[in-house]
Tab-separated table of C-alpha atoms in Angstrom:
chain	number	residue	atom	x	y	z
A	7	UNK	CA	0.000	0.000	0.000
A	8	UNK	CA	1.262	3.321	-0.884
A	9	UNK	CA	1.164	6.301	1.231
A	10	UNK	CA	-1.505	8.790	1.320
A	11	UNK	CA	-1.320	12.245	-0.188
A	12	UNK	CA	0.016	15.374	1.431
A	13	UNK	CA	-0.264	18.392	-0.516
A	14	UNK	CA	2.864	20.601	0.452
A	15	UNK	CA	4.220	22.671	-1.827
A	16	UNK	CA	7.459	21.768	-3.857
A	17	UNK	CA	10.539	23.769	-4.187
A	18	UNK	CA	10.179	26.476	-7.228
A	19	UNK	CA	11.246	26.149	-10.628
A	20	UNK	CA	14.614	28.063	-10.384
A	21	UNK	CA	15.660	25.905	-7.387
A	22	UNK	CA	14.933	22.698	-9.005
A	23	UNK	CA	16.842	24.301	-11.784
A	24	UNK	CA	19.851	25.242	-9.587
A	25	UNK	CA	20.603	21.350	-8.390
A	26	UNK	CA	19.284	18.022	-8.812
A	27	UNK	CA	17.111	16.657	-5.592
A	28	UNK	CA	18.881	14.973	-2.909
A	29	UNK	CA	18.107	11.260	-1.716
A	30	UNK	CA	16.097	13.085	1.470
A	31	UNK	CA	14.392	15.156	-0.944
A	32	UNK	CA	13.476	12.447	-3.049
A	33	UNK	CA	12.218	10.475	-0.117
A	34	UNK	CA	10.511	13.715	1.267
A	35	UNK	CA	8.508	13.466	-1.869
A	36	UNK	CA	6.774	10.622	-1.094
A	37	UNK	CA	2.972	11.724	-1.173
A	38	UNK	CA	3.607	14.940	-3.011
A	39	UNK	CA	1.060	16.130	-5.682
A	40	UNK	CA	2.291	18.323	-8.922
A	41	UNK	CA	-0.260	20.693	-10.172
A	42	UNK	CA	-2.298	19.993	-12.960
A	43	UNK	CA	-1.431	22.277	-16.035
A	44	UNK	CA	-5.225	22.087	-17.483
A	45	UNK	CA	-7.655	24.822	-19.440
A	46	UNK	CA	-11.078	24.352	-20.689
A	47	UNK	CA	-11.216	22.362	-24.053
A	48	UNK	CA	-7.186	21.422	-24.762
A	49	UNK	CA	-6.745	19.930	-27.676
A	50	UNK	CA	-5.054	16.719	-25.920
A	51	UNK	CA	-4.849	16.335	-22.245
A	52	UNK	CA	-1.797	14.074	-21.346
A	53	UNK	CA	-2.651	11.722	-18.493
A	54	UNK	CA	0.485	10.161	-16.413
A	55	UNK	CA	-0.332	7.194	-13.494
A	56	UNK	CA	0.639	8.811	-10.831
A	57	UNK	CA	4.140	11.500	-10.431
A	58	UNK	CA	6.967	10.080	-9.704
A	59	UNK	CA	9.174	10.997	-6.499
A	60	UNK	CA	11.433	13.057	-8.818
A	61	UNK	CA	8.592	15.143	-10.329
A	62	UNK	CA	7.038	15.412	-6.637
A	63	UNK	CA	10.276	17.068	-5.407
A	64	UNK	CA	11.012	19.423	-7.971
A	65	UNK	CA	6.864	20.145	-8.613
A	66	UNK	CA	6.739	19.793	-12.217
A	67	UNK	CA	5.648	16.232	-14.591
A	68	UNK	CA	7.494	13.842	-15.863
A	69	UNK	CA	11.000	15.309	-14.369
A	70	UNK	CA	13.228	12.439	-13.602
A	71	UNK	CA	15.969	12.275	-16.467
A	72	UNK	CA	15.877	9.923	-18.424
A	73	UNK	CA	11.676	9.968	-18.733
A	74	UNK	CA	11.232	9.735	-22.560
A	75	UNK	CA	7.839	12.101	-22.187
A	76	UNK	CA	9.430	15.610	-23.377
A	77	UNK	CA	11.583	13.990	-26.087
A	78	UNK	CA	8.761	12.203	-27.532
A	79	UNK	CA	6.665	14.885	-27.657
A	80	UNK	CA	9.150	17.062	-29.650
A	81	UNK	CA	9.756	14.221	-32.011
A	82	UNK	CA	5.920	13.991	-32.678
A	83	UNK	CA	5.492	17.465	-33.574
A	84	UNK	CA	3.598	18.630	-30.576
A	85	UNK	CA	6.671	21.058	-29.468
A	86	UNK	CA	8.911	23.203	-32.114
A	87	UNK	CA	11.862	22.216	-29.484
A	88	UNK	CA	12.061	19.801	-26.965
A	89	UNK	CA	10.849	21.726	-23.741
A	90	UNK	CA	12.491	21.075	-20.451
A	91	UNK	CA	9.968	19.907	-17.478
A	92	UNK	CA	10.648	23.187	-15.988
A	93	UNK	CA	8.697	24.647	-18.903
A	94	UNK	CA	5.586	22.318	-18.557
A	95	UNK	CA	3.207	25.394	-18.383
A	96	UNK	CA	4.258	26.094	-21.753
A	97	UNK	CA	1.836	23.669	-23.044
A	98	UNK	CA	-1.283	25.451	-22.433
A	99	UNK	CA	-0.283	28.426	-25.008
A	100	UNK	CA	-0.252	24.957	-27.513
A	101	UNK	CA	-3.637	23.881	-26.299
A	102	UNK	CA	-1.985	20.985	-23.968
A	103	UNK	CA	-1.805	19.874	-20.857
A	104	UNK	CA	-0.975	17.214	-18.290
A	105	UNK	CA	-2.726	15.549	-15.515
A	106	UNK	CA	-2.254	12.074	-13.680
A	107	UNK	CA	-4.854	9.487	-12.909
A	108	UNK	CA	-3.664	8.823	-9.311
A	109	UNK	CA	-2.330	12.844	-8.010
A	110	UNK	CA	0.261	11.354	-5.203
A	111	UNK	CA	4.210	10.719	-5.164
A	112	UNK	CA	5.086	7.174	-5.689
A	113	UNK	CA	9.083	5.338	-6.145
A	114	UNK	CA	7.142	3.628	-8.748
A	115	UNK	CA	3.500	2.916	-10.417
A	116	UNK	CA	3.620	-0.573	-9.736
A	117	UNK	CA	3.669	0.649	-5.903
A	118	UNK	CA	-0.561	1.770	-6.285
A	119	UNK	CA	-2.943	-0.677	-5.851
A	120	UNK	CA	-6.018	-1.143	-7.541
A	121	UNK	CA	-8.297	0.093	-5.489
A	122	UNK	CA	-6.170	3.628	-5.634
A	123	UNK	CA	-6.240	3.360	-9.926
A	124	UNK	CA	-10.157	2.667	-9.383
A	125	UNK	CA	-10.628	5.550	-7.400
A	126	UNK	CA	-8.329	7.923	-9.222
A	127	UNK	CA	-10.615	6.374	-12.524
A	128	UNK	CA	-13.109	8.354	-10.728
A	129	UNK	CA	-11.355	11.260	-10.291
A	130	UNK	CA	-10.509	11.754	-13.374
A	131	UNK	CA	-13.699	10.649	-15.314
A	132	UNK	CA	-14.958	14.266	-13.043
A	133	UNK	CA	-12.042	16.332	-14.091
A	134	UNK	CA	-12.735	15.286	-17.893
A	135	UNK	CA	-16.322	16.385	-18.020
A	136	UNK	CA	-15.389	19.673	-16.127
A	137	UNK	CA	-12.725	20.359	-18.890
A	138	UNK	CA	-14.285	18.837	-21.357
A	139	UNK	CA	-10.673	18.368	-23.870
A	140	UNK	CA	-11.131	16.953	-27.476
A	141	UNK	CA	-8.792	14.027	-26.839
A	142	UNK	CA	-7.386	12.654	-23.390
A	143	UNK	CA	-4.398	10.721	-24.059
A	144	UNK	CA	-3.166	7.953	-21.211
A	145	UNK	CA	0.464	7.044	-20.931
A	146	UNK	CA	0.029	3.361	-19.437
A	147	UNK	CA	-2.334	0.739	-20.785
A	148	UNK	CA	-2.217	-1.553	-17.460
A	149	UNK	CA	-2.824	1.281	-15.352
A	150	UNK	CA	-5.891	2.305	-18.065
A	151	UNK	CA	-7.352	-1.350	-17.768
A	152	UNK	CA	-7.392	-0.934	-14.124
A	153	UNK	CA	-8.512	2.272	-13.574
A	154	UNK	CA	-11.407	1.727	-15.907
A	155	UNK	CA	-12.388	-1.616	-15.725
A	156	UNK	CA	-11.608	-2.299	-19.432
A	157	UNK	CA	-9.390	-5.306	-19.134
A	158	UNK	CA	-9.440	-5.943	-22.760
A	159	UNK	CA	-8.427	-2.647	-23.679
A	160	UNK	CA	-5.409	-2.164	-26.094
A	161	UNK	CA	-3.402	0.728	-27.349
A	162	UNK	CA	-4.728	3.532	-29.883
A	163	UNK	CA	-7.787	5.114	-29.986
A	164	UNK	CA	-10.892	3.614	-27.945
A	165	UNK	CA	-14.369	3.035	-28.869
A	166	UNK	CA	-15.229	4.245	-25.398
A	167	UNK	CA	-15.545	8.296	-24.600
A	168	UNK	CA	-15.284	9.986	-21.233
A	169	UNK	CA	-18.350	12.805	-21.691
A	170	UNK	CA	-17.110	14.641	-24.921
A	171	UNK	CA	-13.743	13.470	-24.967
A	172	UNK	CA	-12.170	10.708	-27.189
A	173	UNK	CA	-9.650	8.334	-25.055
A	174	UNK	CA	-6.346	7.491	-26.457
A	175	UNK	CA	-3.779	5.086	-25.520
A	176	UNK	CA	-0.451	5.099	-25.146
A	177	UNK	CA	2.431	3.592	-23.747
A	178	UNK	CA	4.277	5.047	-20.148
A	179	UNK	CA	7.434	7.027	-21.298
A	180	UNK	CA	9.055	6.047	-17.880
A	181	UNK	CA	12.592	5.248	-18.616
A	182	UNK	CA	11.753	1.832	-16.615
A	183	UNK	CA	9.456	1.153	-19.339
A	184	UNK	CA	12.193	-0.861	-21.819
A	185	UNK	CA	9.625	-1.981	-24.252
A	186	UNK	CA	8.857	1.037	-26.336
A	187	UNK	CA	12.075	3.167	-26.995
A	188	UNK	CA	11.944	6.828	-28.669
A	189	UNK	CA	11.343	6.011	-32.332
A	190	UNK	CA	8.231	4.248	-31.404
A	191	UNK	CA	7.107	6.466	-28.474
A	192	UNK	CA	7.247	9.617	-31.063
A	193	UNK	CA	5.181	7.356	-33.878
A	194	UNK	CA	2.825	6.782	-31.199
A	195	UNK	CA	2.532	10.359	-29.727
A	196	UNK	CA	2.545	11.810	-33.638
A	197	UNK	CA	-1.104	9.633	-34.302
A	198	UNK	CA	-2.843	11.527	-31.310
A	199	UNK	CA	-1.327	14.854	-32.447
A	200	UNK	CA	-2.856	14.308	-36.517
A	201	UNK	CA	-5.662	12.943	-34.619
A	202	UNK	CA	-6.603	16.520	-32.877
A	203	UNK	CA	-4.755	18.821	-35.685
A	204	UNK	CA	-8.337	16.672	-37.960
A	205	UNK	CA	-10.732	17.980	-35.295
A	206	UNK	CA	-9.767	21.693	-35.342
């Protein structure tokens, strides 16, 4: 069982900037929540599991070098350059944003349970039909599955909506996550971002 959430705030942008976390920071994050960078109608909302302790101690997603997330995105033609996690805000002037289904600090996903991916399902499915975006895209099919009760589930587009929004899959850019490398990551990404560049 992970631990619960506690909502303190994280160290600011230019101090995460100055030096890399320490190992006490990094275990201080533990429980930590990054703010969601989320409008009204984005043309893609990005949806992580759950922040990592890296992104909880610095306060910005998917932070932790190495995380394929950034460099994909570039790649796919989402980003003229490949932004830095520091400049994560960036993607609302692009119509973009990120969220996670489960908002707490973990070491890893595979440390939430199911009951915690049910009720961040939940969650979620709420913050969706507040926002209402044009495509929500998921970055972890197992986590998907679980959250949503859709065992069968696969990568790509889903028949299923959440309110207005069209559900995409697509695979966790975690560096843990040996089975889909950059090239195929940035394919990936590219099909959700011809996807919503067809529904403007």
């Amino acid at each position: 069982m992970s631990k619960k959430p506690i909502h303190k705030d994280s160290c600011t942008a230019d101090e995460a900037k100055a030096r890399k976390p320490t190992k006490a920071e990094l275990l201080a994050a533990y429980g930590k929540s990054v703010r969601d960078i989320i409008a009204p109608r984005l043309k893609v909302l990005f949806v992580g599991i759950n922040p990592g302790l890296y992104s909880g101690a610095v306060g910005h997603h998917f932070a932790r070098p190495g995380n394929r997330f950034w460099p994909a995105l570039h790649k796919a033609g989402f980003t003229s350059h490949q932004l830095s996690p520091f400049e994560d805000r960036d993607l609302l002037k692009r119509g973009y944003g990120i969220t996670n289904i489960v908002d707490f600090s973990t070491a890893a996903a595979d440390e939430l349970d199911a009951q915690e991916l049910v009720k961040g399902g939940k969650r979620l499915t709420a913050k969706l039909k507040r926002y209402r975006p044009r495509i929500v895209a998921i970055l972890g099919l197992k986590a998907f599955r679980l959250a949503f009760g859709q065992p069968q589930a696969g990568f790509g587009l889903q028949e299923q909506r959440i309110g207005s929004s069209r559900i995409w899959i697509l695979p966790n850019p975690s560096g843990l996550n040996a089975s889909y490398q950059l090239p195929a990551l940035a394919r990936m990404f590219r099909k959700v971002r011809t996807a919503a560049e067809k529904d403007c």
